[in-house]
Structure formats: C-alpha cells, structure tokens
Coordinates of C-alpha atoms and ligand atoms in Angstrom, one line a residue:
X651 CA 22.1 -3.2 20.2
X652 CA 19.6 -0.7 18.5
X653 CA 17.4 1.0 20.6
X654 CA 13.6 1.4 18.7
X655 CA 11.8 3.7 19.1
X656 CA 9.8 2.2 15.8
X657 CA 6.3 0.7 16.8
X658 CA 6.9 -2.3 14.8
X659 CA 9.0 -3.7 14.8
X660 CA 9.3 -2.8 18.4
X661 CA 11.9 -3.4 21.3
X662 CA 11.1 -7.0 23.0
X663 CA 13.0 -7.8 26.1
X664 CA 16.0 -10.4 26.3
X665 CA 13.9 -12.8 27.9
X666 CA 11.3 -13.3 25.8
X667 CA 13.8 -13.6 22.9
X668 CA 15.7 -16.3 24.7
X669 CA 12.0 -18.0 24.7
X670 CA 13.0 -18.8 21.0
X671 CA 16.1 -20.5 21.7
X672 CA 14.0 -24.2 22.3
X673 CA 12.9 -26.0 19.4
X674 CA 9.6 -27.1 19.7
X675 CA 7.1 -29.9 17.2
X676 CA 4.1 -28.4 16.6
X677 CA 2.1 -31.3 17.6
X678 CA 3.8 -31.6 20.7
X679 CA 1.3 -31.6 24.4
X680 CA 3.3 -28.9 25.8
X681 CA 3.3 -26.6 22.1
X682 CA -1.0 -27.7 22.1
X683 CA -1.0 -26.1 25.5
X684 CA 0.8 -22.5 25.0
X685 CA -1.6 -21.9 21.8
X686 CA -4.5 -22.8 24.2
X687 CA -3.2 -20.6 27.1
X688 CA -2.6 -17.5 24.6
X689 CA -5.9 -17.7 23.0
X690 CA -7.9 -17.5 26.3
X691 CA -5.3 -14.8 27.4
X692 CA -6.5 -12.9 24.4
X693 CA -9.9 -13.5 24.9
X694 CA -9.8 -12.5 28.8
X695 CA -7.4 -9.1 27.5
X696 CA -10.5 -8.6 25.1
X697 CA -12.7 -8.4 28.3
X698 CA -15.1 -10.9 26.5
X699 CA -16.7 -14.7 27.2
X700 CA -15.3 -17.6 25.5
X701 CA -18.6 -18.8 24.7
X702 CA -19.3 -15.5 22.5
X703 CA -16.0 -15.2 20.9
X704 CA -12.9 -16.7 19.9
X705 CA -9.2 -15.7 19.3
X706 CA -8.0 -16.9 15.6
X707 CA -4.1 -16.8 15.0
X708 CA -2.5 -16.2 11.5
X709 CA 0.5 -16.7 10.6
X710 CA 1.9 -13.6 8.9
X711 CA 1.4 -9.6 9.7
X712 CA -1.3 -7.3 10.7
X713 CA -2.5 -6.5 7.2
X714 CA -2.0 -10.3 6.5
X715 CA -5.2 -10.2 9.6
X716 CA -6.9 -7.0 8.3
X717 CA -7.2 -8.8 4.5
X718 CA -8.2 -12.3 6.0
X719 CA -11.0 -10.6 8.0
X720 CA -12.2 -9.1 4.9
X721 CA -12.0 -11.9 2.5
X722 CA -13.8 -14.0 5.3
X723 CA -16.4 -11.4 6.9
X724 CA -17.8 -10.4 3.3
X725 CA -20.2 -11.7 0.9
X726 CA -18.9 -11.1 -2.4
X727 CA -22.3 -9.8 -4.0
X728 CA -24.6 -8.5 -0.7
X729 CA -21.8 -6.7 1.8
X730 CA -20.6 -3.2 1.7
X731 CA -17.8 -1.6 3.9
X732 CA -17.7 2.3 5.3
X733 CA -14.0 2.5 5.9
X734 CA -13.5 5.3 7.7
X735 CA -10.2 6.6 6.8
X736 CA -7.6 9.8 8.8
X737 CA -4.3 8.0 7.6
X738 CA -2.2 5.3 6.1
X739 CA -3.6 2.9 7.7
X740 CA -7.1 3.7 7.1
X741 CA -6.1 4.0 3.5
X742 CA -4.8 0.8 3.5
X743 CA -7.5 -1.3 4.1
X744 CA -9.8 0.6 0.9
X745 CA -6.6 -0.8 -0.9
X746 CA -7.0 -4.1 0.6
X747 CA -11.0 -4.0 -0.5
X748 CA -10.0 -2.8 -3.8
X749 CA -7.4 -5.5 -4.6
X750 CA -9.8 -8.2 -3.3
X751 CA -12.7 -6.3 -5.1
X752 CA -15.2 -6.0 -2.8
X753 CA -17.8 -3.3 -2.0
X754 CA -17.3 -0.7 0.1
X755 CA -17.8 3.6 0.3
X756 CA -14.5 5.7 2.2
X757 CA -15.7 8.5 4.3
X758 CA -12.0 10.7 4.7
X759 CA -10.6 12.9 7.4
X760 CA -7.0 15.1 7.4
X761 CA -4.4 13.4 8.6
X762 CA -4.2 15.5 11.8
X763 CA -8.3 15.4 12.3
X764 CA -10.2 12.7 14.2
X765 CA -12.8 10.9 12.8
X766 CA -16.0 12.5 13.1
X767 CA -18.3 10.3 15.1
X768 CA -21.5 12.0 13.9
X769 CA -20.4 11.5 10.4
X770 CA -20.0 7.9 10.7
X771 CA -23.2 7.0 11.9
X772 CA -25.3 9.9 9.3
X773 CA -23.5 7.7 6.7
X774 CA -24.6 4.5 8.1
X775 CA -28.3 5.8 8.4
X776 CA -28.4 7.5 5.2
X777 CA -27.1 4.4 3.0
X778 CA -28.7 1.0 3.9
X779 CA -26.7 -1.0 1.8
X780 CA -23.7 -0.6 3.8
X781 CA -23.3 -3.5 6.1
X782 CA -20.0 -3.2 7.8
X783 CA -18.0 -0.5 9.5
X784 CA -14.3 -0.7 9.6
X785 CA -11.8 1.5 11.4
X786 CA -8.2 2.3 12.8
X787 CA -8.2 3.1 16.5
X788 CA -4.6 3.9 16.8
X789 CA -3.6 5.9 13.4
X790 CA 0.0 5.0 13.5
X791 CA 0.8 7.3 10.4
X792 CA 0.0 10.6 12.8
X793 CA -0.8 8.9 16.5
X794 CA -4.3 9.8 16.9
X795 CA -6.7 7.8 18.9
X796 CA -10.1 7.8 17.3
X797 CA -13.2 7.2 19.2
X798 CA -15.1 3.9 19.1
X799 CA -16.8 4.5 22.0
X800 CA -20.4 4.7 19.8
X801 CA -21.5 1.5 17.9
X802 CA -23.3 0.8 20.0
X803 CA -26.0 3.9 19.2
X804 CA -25.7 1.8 15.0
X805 CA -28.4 -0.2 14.0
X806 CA -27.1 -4.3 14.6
X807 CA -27.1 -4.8 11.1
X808 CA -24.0 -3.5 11.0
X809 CA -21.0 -5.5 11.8
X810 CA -17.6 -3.7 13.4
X811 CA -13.8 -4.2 12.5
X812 CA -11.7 -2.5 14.3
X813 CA -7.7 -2.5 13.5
X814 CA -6.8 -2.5 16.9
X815 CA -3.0 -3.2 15.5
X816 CA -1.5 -0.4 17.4
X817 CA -3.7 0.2 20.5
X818 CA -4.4 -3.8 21.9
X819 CA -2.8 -4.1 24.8
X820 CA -2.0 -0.2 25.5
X821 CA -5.9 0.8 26.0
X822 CA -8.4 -1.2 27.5
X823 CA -10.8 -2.3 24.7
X824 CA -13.9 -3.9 26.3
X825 CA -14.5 -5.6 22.9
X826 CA -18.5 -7.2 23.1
X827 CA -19.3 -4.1 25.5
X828 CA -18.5 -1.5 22.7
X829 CA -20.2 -4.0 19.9
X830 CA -17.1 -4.8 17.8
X831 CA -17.3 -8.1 15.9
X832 CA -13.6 -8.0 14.9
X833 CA -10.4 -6.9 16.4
X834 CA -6.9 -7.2 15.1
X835 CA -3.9 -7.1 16.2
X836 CA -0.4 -8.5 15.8
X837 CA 2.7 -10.3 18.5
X838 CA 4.8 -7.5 18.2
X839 CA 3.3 -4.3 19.6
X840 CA 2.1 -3.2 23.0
X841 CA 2.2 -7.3 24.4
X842 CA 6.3 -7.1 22.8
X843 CA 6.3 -10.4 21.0
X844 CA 8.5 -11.0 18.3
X845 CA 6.9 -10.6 14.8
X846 CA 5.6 -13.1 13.2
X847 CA 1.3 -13.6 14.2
X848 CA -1.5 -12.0 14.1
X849 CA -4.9 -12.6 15.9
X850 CA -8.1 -11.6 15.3
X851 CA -11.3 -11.3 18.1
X852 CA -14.2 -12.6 16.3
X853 CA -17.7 -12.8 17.6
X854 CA -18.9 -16.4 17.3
X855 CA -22.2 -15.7 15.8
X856 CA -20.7 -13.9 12.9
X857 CA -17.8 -16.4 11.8
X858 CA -19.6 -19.1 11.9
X859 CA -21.6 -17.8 9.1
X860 CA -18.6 -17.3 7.2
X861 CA -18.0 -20.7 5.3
X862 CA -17.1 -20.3 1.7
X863 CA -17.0 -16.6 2.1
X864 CA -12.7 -16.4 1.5
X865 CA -12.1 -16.4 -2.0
X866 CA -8.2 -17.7 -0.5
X867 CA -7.1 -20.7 1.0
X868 CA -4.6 -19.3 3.1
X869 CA -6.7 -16.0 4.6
X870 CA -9.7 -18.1 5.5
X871 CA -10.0 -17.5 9.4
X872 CA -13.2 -19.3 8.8
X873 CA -11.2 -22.6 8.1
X874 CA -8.5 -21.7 10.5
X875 CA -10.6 -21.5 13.2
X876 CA -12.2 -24.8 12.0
X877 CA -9.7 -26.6 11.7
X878 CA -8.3 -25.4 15.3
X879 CA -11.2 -26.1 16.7
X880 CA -11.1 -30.4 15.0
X881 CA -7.4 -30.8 15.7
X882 CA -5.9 -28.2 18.1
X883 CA -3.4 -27.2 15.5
X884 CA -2.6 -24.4 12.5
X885 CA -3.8 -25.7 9.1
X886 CA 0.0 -24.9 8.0
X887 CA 3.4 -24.8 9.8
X888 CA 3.1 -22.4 12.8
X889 CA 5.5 -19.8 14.0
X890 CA 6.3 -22.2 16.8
X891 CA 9.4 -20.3 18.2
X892 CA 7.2 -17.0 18.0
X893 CA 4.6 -18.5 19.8
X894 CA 6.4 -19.6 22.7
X895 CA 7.9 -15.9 23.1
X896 CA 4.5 -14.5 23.0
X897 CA 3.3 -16.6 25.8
X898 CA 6.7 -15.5 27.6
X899 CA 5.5 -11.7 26.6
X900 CA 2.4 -12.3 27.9
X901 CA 3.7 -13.2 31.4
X902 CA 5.9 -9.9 31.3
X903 CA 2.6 -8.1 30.5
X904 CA 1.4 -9.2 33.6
X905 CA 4.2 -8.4 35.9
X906 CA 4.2 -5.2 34.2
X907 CA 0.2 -4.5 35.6
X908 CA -1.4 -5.7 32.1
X909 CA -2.9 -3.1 30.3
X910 CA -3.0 -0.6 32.9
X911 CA 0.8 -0.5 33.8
X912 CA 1.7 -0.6 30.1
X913 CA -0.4 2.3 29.2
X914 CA 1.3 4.0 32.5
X915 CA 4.9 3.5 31.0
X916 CA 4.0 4.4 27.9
X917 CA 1.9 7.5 28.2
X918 CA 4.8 8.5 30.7
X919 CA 7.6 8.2 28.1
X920 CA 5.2 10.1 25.5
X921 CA 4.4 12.9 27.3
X922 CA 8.7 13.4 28.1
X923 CA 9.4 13.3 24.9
X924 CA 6.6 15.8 24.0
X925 CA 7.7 18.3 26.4
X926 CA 11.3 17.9 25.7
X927 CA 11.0 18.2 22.4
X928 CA 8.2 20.9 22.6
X929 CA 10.8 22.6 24.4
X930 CA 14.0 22.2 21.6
X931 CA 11.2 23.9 19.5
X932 CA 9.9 20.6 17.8
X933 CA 6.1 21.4 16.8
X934 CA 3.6 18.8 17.4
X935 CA 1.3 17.5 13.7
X936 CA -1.5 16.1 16.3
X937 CA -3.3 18.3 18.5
X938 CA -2.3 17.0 22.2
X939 CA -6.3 16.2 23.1
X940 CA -6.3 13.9 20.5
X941 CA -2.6 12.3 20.8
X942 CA -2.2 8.4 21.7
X943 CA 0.5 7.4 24.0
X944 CA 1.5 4.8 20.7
X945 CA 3.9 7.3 18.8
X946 CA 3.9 11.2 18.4
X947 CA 4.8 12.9 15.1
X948 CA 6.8 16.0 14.5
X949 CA 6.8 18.9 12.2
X950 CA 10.3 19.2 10.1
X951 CA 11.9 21.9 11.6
X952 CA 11.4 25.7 9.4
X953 CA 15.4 25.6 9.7
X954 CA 16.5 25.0 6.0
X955 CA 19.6 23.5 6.7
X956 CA 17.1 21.0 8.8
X957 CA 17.8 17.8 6.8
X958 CA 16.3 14.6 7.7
X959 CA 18.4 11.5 6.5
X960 CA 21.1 13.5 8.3
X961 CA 19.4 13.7 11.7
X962 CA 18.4 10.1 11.4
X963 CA 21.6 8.6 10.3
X964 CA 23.5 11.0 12.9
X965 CA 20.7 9.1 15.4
X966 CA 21.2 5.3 14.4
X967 CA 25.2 6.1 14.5
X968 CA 24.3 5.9 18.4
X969 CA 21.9 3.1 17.9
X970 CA 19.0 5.4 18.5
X971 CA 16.4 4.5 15.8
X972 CA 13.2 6.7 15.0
X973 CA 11.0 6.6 11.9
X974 CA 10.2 9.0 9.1
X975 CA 6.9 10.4 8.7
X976 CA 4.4 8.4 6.2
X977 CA 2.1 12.0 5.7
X978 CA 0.5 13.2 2.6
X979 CA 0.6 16.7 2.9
X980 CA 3.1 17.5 5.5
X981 CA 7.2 16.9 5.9
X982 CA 7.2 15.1 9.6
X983 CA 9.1 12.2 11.5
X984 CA 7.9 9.9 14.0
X985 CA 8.9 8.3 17.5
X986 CA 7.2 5.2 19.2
X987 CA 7.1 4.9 23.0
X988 CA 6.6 1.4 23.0
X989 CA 8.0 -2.2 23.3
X990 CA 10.5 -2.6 25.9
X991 CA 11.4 1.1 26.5
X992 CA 12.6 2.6 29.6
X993 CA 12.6 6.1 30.3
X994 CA 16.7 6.0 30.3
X995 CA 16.1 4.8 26.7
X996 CA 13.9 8.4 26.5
X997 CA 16.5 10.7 28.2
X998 CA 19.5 9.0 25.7
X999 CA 17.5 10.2 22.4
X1000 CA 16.5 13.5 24.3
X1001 CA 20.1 14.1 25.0
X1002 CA 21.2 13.4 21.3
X1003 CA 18.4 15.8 19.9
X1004 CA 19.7 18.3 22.0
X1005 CA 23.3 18.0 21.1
X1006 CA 22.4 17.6 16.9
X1007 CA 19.7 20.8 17.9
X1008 CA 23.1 22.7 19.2
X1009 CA 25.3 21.4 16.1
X1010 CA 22.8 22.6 13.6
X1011 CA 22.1 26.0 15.7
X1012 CA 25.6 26.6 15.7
X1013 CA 25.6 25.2 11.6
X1014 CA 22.6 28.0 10.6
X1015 CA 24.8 30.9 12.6
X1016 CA 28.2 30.1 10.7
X1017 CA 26.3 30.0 7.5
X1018 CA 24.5 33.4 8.2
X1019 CA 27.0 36.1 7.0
X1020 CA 26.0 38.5 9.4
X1021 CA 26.7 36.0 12.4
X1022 CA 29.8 35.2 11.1
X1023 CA 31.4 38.6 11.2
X1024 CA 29.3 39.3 14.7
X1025 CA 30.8 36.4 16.2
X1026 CA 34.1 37.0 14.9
X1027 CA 33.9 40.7 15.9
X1028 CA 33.0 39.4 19.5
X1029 CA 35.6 36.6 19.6
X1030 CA 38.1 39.2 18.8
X1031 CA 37.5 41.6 21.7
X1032 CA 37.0 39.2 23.6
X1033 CA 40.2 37.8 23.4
X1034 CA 41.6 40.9 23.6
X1035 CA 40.0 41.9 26.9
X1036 CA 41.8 39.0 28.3
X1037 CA 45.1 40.1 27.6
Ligands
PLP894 C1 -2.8 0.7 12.9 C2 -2.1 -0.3 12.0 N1 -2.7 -1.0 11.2 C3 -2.1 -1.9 10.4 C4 -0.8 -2.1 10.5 C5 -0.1 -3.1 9.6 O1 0.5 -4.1 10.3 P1 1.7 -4.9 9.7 O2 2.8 -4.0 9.4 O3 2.1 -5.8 10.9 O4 1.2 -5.7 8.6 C6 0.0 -1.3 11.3 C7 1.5 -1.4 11.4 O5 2.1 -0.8 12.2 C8 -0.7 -0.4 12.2 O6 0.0 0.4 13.0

C-alpha cells in the first residue's frame, strides 16, 4: 500500500473506504438522510446558523467548486474580483476568471511572502468598482497560511470567497464571525474522504440573489441548491459511494477531537519532519512563522549530484510517496502531513531520507578526486595497522 504524504489525494483510513463497498439508490430514505446529516455537519464545522447559510455539494473537485462559485456569485457586467494571489493556487482562480471572462484586478505576492493584509484592504478602498474579494487560506504550492482574520474592518459591499480547499477541517474557521460569504472545500482533505465532492458555505442572503447568474448548467450552485432544497436530491447522478464514506469520515473526525485533534496530529507530524529534515540539512522555502501544519516545502539540496526523480522514485520503491514542488522561481519538493498519517508513517520517510542523505554523501565523496585518494590513503593504513 502507498503511503501519501500528497495532500490530495490524501491517505483515508480502511474504514471509511470499506464505507464504499454498499451500493446505495440515490433516492433511497436512508441515502436522503446521510446528505442531510453531512450538510448540517458542515454547517456546525463552519461554526455558522442554518438559518444564515447553507452547505451546497458538487460533484467534481475543488476547482470544479472554486469556478461554480464564480460563474454563480458574479454578474457578468457590474462585479469585479481582487484575487489576491502568493501561489498556484491563487493563480488559478485569475485563470478561472479569465476563461469564464469575468472582471476582476490580481494584487501578487512571492511565493514564499504572505499576503499583505494592509494592501488588500488599500486596494479595496482605493477602487470602488471592485465588489468581491477572493483568497487562498492554505497556499498548497508553498504551505503558507495567510490571514483572513480582517474582513471584517471592509466596507459590506464587498463579498468574501475564501478557498478554504486545504485548511477546512485543520483550522477552525468561524465562517459568518470572520464575514466570509463563501467557503470551499473538497471530501478528500483534512475530513479524509475519498475524492470525488466538493462543498461550498454560502451565506443565504447572497445565493439567493444568484438566479440566472451561471452562464453553465452544470456549475450553477444557485440551481443546485434549488433543486436540493424542492426534492432532497443532486440535479444529476451523485457520488453516492463517496458520500457515504464521507459521512463515515466525518464520524472519524469526531473520535479524532474534530478540528482541534486533527490540527494536533497534524501540526505534530509537521513540525518532526521540519526538524528532522532541518537537521539532514534540508532548508525550509517558507519562513517557519508563516508555515501551515498542511504541507512544508523544501529547498533542492546545493549538492549537484542532488537529483530529484531519483530521490522520489528511490522513495515510492518503499511506497513512500511525496510531491514535487509546483514554484516559479525556485527548485523545491513538497510533503503533506495530512489524511490518515501516523507519526510511524513520519519516522519511516525520516528514516529513508536519511539513508538516500548517506548514499548520496557517500556518492559526492567518491566522485570528488581528492576524497577518493584520501579515503583510499586511509583505508590503506588502516588496514595495515591491523595487521
Ligand atoms: C488551496 C487549494 N485550492 C484549490 C485546489 C484545487 O482542488 P482540486 O485539485 O480538488 O480541484 C487545491 C488542491 O489541492 C488546493 O490545495
């Protein structure tokens, strides 16, 4: 069995993949009642009042979410988006906005920089047009958490998005406390359901102004939530074998202390494997104050015989999978500390690093001249002091 240590797709326990082992019609009482007990889990996990919000499922991914919001938040001719943007992620949804062609300004940071809080809200004063704010909480690309901790000093008129994608269910996010309108996230990160959904937090007031706003059938949460709402079902076939895991997840999350114990296993692995690796002389691309327990990116070793592809196939030989780095500017790979990690799981790929670290120590000395004949020169007497 490989061992991720990918945050997404992520480790999921045995038991809620045996969840998917029961087939299950989607019109079916007992099927009705696990999408209503996930959506009010969601809601409660959000920290928020059913009255003032409401937990829309998608079928599909998190960008499947982050592109539905769009198309169904904005008005084609009136709304503009500040997307504030320190990664991949961030860059993604200005490609979602462009492909979909609507409005929006991109304020940018470094990969390995926070968003500036002060920034974002000069922009927001300084250019009444824009309408919406949208940002990454979790960067996955570096594992920065930015602050967003401060809409509520924006003028209303602004609605929030927040890709929560990464950081739901690993930080608490009191969701109508901090003003956000809409939160996304997916089944398969920090609650460890299979892929497969995604789910958005929307404030009430807001979506149901949306009608007619999707210029797309299928990424109309608008319509989804409508039709929900008539019928108690999915406009189109469900992901009903992934839905029954994720309420199985969902009662692991619990027994695990919800958000709190989740966050304590996970910031626990994260900071081992940031020492250890600190200590095999691994440099860290985000400065610690601003690092996430989600996943930690690392510098590529100055050793030139350092050779990725190597190190990760010599890793997934043993089942231990990590992920390359997705940065513009510098050469780094990346290792989750979530899903259904243990801190054995931690110690396993801390062991291999150190063993490859020795290998390609011992590699760079053979391959120096110098070393060679210093080695040889001390193998010899040695040898001979012996006999
Ligand atoms: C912060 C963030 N946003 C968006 C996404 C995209 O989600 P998906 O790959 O499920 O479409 C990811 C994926 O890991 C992510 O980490």
């Amino acid at each position: 069995m490989q061992i991720l240590f990918t945050p997404g797709p992520l480790l999921t326990t045995k038991t809620v993949k045996e969840a998917a082992l029961v087939d299950m019609g989607s019109r079916d009482p007992k099927f009705v009642q696990i999408i209503q007990n996930i959506r009010s889990t969601l809601l409660k996990l959000s920290n928020v009042e059913e009255k003032d919000y409401t937990a829309v499922i998608l079928q599909g991914s998190g960008t499947y979410a982050i592109e539905a919001t769009f198309h169904t938040v904005l008005k084609r001719e009136t709304d503009k988006v500040l997307v504030v943007s320190n990664g991949a992620y961030g860059e993604r949804q200005a490609k979602i906005l462009t492909a979909i062609n609507k409005k929006f300004v991109k304020l940018t940071y470094d990969e390995n920089q926070k968003c500036v809080v002060e920034d974002i809200i000069k922009a927001i004063e300084e250019d009444p047009t824009i309408t919406h704010l949208s940002m990454v909480h979790s960067e996955t690309t570096s594992g920065i958490i930015n602050d967003i901790d401060f809409v509520h000093r924006l003028s209303r008129r602004v609605v929030f998005i927040l890709d929560a994608v990464s950081s739901f269910g690993a930080y608490e996010i009191p969701v109508s406390k901090l003003n956000i309108d809409f939160l996304i996230s997916t089944s398969n990160k920090n609650i460890q359901g299979l892929p497969g959904f995604a789910f958005v937090i929307a404030n009430k007031s807001i979506l149901t102004q949306c009608k007619g706003n999707a210029a797309s059938l299928v990424l109309d949460l608008y319509d989804q939530e409508e039709y929900m709402l008539k019928t108690q079902q999915f406009r189109f076939t469900p992901p009903t074998h992934v839905l029954r895991c994720f309420e199985c997840a969902l009662k692991e999350f619990e027994e695990e202390g919800s958000i709190k114990g989740r966050q304590k296993r996970y910031t626990e692995l994260q900071q081992y494997l940031s020492q250890q690796m600190q200590s095999l002389g691994f440099k860290l691309f985000v400065d610690p104050k601003d690092q996430g327990c989600i996943i930690t990116t690392f510098l590529f070793p100055k050793d030139p015989n350092f050779n990725f592809n190597q190190f990760y196939d010599y890793l997934a030989a043993k089942n231990l999978i990590i992920y390359p780095g997705k940065m513009t500017k510098a050469e780094t790979f990346r290792v989750g500390s979530i899903g259904a990690l243990t801190m054995e799981n931690m110690h396993q790929l801390i062991e291999s690093h150190q063993s490859i670290y020795c290998r390609n120590k011992f590699i760079s000395l053979m391959r120096n001249k110098k070393s060679f004949i210093l080695l040889n020169f001390y193998y010899y007497n040695y040898t001979n002091y012996q006999k």
